[in-house]
Amino acid sequence: VEASDDYLDEIPLMCGGSTIEMDENDQLMRERKNRYGRHKGIGYFLSEGWWDMCGSCWKKMFGCCCGEKEYRDRTIYIGLATGHQHKYTKNVVRNQKYSVITFIPKVLFEQFKFFLNLYFLVMATSQFIPAIRIGYLYTYWGPLCFVLFVTMCREAMDDYRRYRRDKEANSQIYKKLTRDGVVNVPSSNIKVGDLIIVEKNQRVPADMVLIRTTEKDGGCFIRTDQLDGETDWKLRLAVSTTQRLQTNADILDICGNIYAEKPQKAIHSFIGTFSRTDGTPCEDSLSIENTLWANTVVASGTALGAVIYTGRETRSVMNTSKPQSKTGLLDLEINTLTKLLFFAVIILSIVMMILKGFNGPWYRYLFRFILLFSYIIPISLRVNLDMGKAVYSWMIQRDKLIPGTTVRSSTIPEELGRITYLLSDKTGTLTQNEMVFKKLHLGTVAYTAETMDEVSAHLRTVYNQQQSGGGTTPTRQSGPVRRTVVTKVYEAVKAIALCHNVTPVYEDVEDGGDRSHETEADQQIQQKVTYQASSPDEVALVAWTEDVNLTLVKRDLSSITLRNPLGALMKYQILQVFPFTSESKRMGIIVKEEESGEILFYMKGADVVMQQIVQYNDWLEEECGNMAREGLRTLVVAKKVLTEEQYQDFESRYHQAKMSIQDRNVKMQAVIESLERDLELLCLTGVEDKLQDGVRPTLELLKNAGIKVWMLTGDKMETATCIAKSSKLVSRTQDIYTFNKVTDRTEAHLELNALRRKNDAALIIMGDSLQICLKYYEHEFVELACQCPAVVVCRCSPTQKAEIVKLLRVHTGKRTSAIGDGGNDVSMIQAANAGIGIVGKEGKQASLAADFSITQFSHIGRLLMVHGRNSYKRSASLSQFVIHRGLIITVMQAVFVSVFYFASIALFPGFLMIGYATIYTMYPVFSLVLDKDVSAAIAMTYPELYKELTKVQILPGTNRLVTERLTKGRSLSFKTFFMWVLISIYQGGIIMYGALLLFEEEFIHVVSITFTSLILTELLMVALTIRTWHYLMIVAEIFSLGIYIASLYVLKDYFDTKFLQTWDFVWKVLVITSVSCIPLYVLKYLRKKFSPPVYSKLAP
């Protein structure tokens, strides 16, 4: 134990099987999880506790009435087989938030969970009671109904778009195989047990087992980019029993059944069996290789599948979160401030009631006081903020420097200005997912893109000698050094061309000619070829061998065919393949050359494992480091020549290990390792994964802005690590801590302790290890990870991505953003405070589900630094000014009531109050949405300005790991709020007391003086608040002043027009307005001179 106060080291490790120790551990874990939720108190209840309580009660009631959905395994009968078929969920895609019945209740519930709207509802409803009515009904119900109407229209439009997208997906037509032939059915009518034909480039409508395919080798490729984010095609194999049938229709004449495990989220695993009971009974084991998951796309041939899961039981839907209504932090903060203002109204009303005396129906007077002071919370606040959000969204979409940007959720643009954590996908987001072969190193010589012609020349030399009978060794005229290099190049390129899992896919080129006389190889020359593999690295390597004229022509399950530089075909029989795994970090293949009968064992993998396998050398480690510094992904290639006796001995032992029931994988790996000894090192390859344009400077910009970037990817650890380095997410001088694989609590504990001892190290962790850590040490892991400058999570499922986002939100209380471009990123995007989707090669699913859609990653810099920052600062300024507008009128009302013997009567008529909040001051106040403190260029040049906006939060009851006290850069905080309260008290008091001191014989003169002074004060305060003038601001000021002056002569019931034309009116208004405003102008000047804001020092 390093430190006695470190709670991680205080946790007892589970070294034995003691029940007592287990109970103590569970108790400590429960206490840790509850530690941060004990002191929520009344603040938490008022802010969000009551809402959580209502939601919890609703879920329990719904669960009791409807019951929980229980998933179960199933048997699907094929052909003539019969049995009891259970009723399963419908194959319907539904992303809507509302139905026709639930729309109004849900929208109203979402709106009235905010204290602001609930407060106005109570105030408006009270006006139906004659005894406490103080104005016309329309003055209360009109604004409230307008706010609700605008909200409902916006929600209805958004949900209608979702409905149209769902309808399009549900109405897609598929071919269904029946006894009456092939019939067309819409996707929504597909049921479990149906036999569905999926054409090439068609989306798979439900989870299916691949029964047959038109491909000769019984396999077909699928694209899974919308499921797991990987753009590489995956090979799927048809059930061998049904693939051997002559036609699809023959399936209807057999007796078979498919056993499928119960639905689950795991997209990379499946357990099932196919059994045939007629004729000779047989049984095939089914795995992930035999499945077609929903939302994948068939990329080659035509597939026939048996549906096993539909609707919400499919892997795709189970890994997708339901859309949630998002509320911005600014809205929550304003909601908290409105609660404070409500308490102020209650206290002020009680004070007035005490001073008045509890005589007569005091409770009626108390409620009238509350109504009189209700203007302290102006309902126009909600209207102004919603209109402001619409303007910000319009500005974002009109920005020519980030073309194609779309705002799909116009309610949270301010969230872009408060982001602390950005969680990013890798494939298609940070990278283009285009691998390019960059370097071949042979130990004594290296070849780059500029010298690849030499490689091609060396290959041609070797094959010319082979054709002339000279073997593989060059002639002596080349000299010994030349001969050695040529041989090394030949062996290296041949190894790269054979050691892979790549399959060439051909597409016919329509030339209209008769090609019946051509051989298969000649036809393939005329066809367009694309390479497909489980990794883009593999494709890049094989594409490079084609560039140097050693071409992969054909590959199936048993053979590989190459074409050499002279055009001759070379055939190799595949004897064994050892696939790449994250544990082994290498792949191998044993092939037999048909012409010579030579048996070759090739292997390639990561340098960390291959160094222990290959023969001693003095260059591999150094060159691997050099390539890594260049941002290249390295693979070490080696070979071993086997005799027939050696292979037969290996094959016998390997088959015996495969048939073992106990520890099968361990025994198989042990046999393989017996072969992996003293391999000859052939070469080192370097492949570059192209980054998206502008990724490096954008990540640097985000770091300087105080935003921590986490990369969540479903890719391998080696790939993710390389991209983290090449993108500068992890700097060259930064240490990297690779979290070792953990399987239980003890291992997780030890790894977390090791991580805690690392300072300023980037963290790289696998998804399964992350799951163990979160199961036992959720808070500790998040705390340690948040201290890392960068975090990379590999092999991360879509559900895990969403869970990580939610954990950061809960444990840190900070605002999160998630960005991705694939269907596997949808859950993460929806879980974040601000979800950003990229329209890319993987389709538009992420873009459509996101709050904001951009066309490339580099646009996020301007989206956050400029638009996010401006949106937040403008809304903060606007909301505080609208609150000030309500506060000042409430202060004036309080002074008026106290002077006139605490009579509960209104100072201004209802029509003037509506005019005050609308036509007289609305335009100048709303023009604050055009204000800005710095130019866009400065905001991008100095991202540190953004950091000031994310320092604290003021929400009560929020759990945080670290609380910072700095609030200088915040535009909305308790400090700025109370400053505006003091300004309102001062100005309201000055205006009201000034008018009463200069009071004459007519009360209408008091109304004229106070209301005119109030309007002028508000217009001058807007001018005082503005930092950068826009011509529309000047227009708004002049227009509002002109409207007010004109209305003085129109509203003769409220103003004495003769008095308005006297100097007595003019000088009193000027004096009162000057006293209320000039001191504030002086304070602003002094503050700017002696304590200027940071941005003023950067202004050009």
JSON list of N, CA and C in Angstrom, two decimals, residues 44-66:
[
{"chain": "A", "resi": 44, "resn": "TYR", "atom": "N", "xyz": [-31.19, 18.99, -4.59]},
{"chain": "A", "resi": 44, "resn": "TYR", "atom": "CA", "xyz": [-31.36, 17.97, -5.61]},
{"chain": "A", "resi": 44, "resn": "TYR", "atom": "C", "xyz": [-32.84, 17.71, -5.90]},
{"chain": "A", "resi": 45, "resn": "PHE", "atom": "N", "xyz": [-33.65, 17.65, -4.84]},
{"chain": "A", "resi": 45, "resn": "PHE", "atom": "CA", "xyz": [-35.08, 17.36, -5.04]},
{"chain": "A", "resi": 45, "resn": "PHE", "atom": "C", "xyz": [-35.74, 18.43, -5.88]},
{"chain": "A", "resi": 46, "resn": "LEU", "atom": "N", "xyz": [-35.43, 19.70, -5.58]},
{"chain": "A", "resi": 46, "resn": "LEU", "atom": "CA", "xyz": [-36.07, 20.79, -6.31]},
{"chain": "A", "resi": 46, "resn": "LEU", "atom": "C", "xyz": [-35.59, 20.88, -7.75]},
{"chain": "A", "resi": 47, "resn": "SER", "atom": "N", "xyz": [-34.32, 20.48, -8.00]},
{"chain": "A", "resi": 47, "resn": "SER", "atom": "CA", "xyz": [-33.80, 20.62, -9.36]},
{"chain": "A", "resi": 47, "resn": "SER", "atom": "C", "xyz": [-34.17, 19.45, -10.25]},
{"chain": "A", "resi": 48, "resn": "GLU", "atom": "N", "xyz": [-34.01, 18.22, -9.75]},
{"chain": "A", "resi": 48, "resn": "GLU", "atom": "CA", "xyz": [-34.30, 17.07, -10.59]},
{"chain": "A", "resi": 48, "resn": "GLU", "atom": "C", "xyz": [-34.84, 15.87, -9.83]},
{"chain": "A", "resi": 49, "resn": "GLY", "atom": "N", "xyz": [-34.84, 15.92, -8.52]},
{"chain": "A", "resi": 49, "resn": "GLY", "atom": "CA", "xyz": [-35.28, 14.77, -7.73]},
{"chain": "A", "resi": 49, "resn": "GLY", "atom": "C", "xyz": [-36.73, 14.43, -7.94]},
{"chain": "A", "resi": 50, "resn": "TRP", "atom": "N", "xyz": [-37.59, 15.45, -7.95]},
{"chain": "A", "resi": 50, "resn": "TRP", "atom": "CA", "xyz": [-39.02, 15.18, -8.14]},
{"chain": "A", "resi": 50, "resn": "TRP", "atom": "C", "xyz": [-39.30, 14.57, -9.50]},
{"chain": "A", "resi": 51, "resn": "TRP", "atom": "N", "xyz": [-38.50, 15.02, -10.50]},
{"chain": "A", "resi": 51, "resn": "TRP", "atom": "CA", "xyz": [-38.67, 14.47, -11.85]},
{"chain": "A", "resi": 51, "resn": "TRP", "atom": "C", "xyz": [-38.23, 13.02, -11.90]},
{"chain": "A", "resi": 52, "resn": "ASP", "atom": "N", "xyz": [-37.09, 12.70, -11.26]},
{"chain": "A", "resi": 52, "resn": "ASP", "atom": "CA", "xyz": [-36.63, 11.32, -11.21]},
{"chain": "A", "resi": 52, "resn": "ASP", "atom": "C", "xyz": [-37.64, 10.43, -10.49]},
{"chain": "A", "resi": 53, "resn": "MET", "atom": "N", "xyz": [-38.22, 10.98, -9.41]},
{"chain": "A", "resi": 53, "resn": "MET", "atom": "CA", "xyz": [-39.19, 10.21, -8.64]},
{"chain": "A", "resi": 53, "resn": "MET", "atom": "C", "xyz": [-40.42, 9.88, -9.48]},
{"chain": "A", "resi": 54, "resn": "CYS", "atom": "N", "xyz": [-40.91, 10.87, -10.23]},
{"chain": "A", "resi": 54, "resn": "CYS", "atom": "CA", "xyz": [-42.07, 10.64, -11.09]},
{"chain": "A", "resi": 54, "resn": "CYS", "atom": "C", "xyz": [-41.76, 9.62, -12.18]},
{"chain": "A", "resi": 55, "resn": "GLY", "atom": "N", "xyz": [-40.56, 9.75, -12.78]},
{"chain": "A", "resi": 55, "resn": "GLY", "atom": "CA", "xyz": [-40.18, 8.80, -13.82]},
{"chain": "A", "resi": 55, "resn": "GLY", "atom": "C", "xyz": [-40.05, 7.39, -13.29]},
{"chain": "A", "resi": 56, "resn": "SER", "atom": "N", "xyz": [-39.49, 7.25, -12.07]},
{"chain": "A", "resi": 56, "resn": "SER", "atom": "CA", "xyz": [-39.35, 5.93, -11.46]},
{"chain": "A", "resi": 56, "resn": "SER", "atom": "C", "xyz": [-40.71, 5.30, -11.19]},
{"chain": "A", "resi": 57, "resn": "CYS", "atom": "N", "xyz": [-41.64, 6.09, -10.67]},
{"chain": "A", "resi": 57, "resn": "CYS", "atom": "CA", "xyz": [-42.99, 5.58, -10.40]},
{"chain": "A", "resi": 57, "resn": "CYS", "atom": "C", "xyz": [-43.68, 5.13, -11.69]},
{"chain": "A", "resi": 58, "resn": "TRP", "atom": "N", "xyz": [-43.51, 5.93, -12.75]},
{"chain": "A", "resi": 58, "resn": "TRP", "atom": "CA", "xyz": [-44.12, 5.59, -14.04]},
{"chain": "A", "resi": 58, "resn": "TRP", "atom": "C", "xyz": [-43.58, 4.26, -14.56]},
{"chain": "A", "resi": 59, "resn": "LYS", "atom": "N", "xyz": [-42.25, 4.07, -14.46]},
{"chain": "A", "resi": 59, "resn": "LYS", "atom": "CA", "xyz": [-41.65, 2.83, -14.96]},
{"chain": "A", "resi": 59, "resn": "LYS", "atom": "C", "xyz": [-42.15, 1.62, -14.18]},
{"chain": "A", "resi": 60, "resn": "LYS", "atom": "N", "xyz": [-42.29, 1.79, -12.84]},
{"chain": "A", "resi": 60, "resn": "LYS", "atom": "CA", "xyz": [-42.77, 0.67, -12.04]},
{"chain": "A", "resi": 60, "resn": "LYS", "atom": "C", "xyz": [-44.22, 0.32, -12.38]},
{"chain": "A", "resi": 61, "resn": "MET", "atom": "N", "xyz": [-45.05, 1.37, -12.55]},
{"chain": "A", "resi": 61, "resn": "MET", "atom": "CA", "xyz": [-46.44, 1.13, -12.91]},
{"chain": "A", "resi": 61, "resn": "MET", "atom": "C", "xyz": [-46.53, 0.44, -14.26]},
{"chain": "A", "resi": 62, "resn": "PHE", "atom": "N", "xyz": [-45.72, 0.90, -15.22]},
{"chain": "A", "resi": 62, "resn": "PHE", "atom": "CA", "xyz": [-45.75, 0.32, -16.57]},
{"chain": "A", "resi": 62, "resn": "PHE", "atom": "C", "xyz": [-45.27, -1.12, -16.54]},
{"chain": "A", "resi": 63, "resn": "GLY", "atom": "N", "xyz": [-44.22, -1.36, -15.71]},
{"chain": "A", "resi": 63, "resn": "GLY", "atom": "CA", "xyz": [-43.70, -2.72, -15.61]},
{"chain": "A", "resi": 63, "resn": "GLY", "atom": "C", "xyz": [-44.70, -3.67, -15.00]},
{"chain": "A", "resi": 64, "resn": "CYS", "atom": "N", "xyz": [-45.46, -3.20, -13.99]},
{"chain": "A", "resi": 64, "resn": "CYS", "atom": "CA", "xyz": [-46.46, -4.05, -13.34]},
{"chain": "A", "resi": 64, "resn": "CYS", "atom": "C", "xyz": [-47.59, -4.38, -14.30]},
{"chain": "A", "resi": 65, "resn": "CYS", "atom": "N", "xyz": [-48.00, -3.40, -15.12]},
{"chain": "A", "resi": 65, "resn": "CYS", "atom": "CA", "xyz": [-49.14, -3.59, -16.02]},
{"chain": "A", "resi": 65, "resn": "CYS", "atom": "C", "xyz": [-48.76, -4.45, -17.22]},
{"chain": "A", "resi": 66, "resn": "CYS", "atom": "N", "xyz": [-47.59, -4.17, -17.80]},
{"chain": "A", "resi": 66, "resn": "CYS", "atom": "CA", "xyz": [-47.23, -4.81, -19.06]},
{"chain": "A", "resi": 66, "resn": "CYS", "atom": "C", "xyz": [-46.25, -5.96, -18.90]}
]
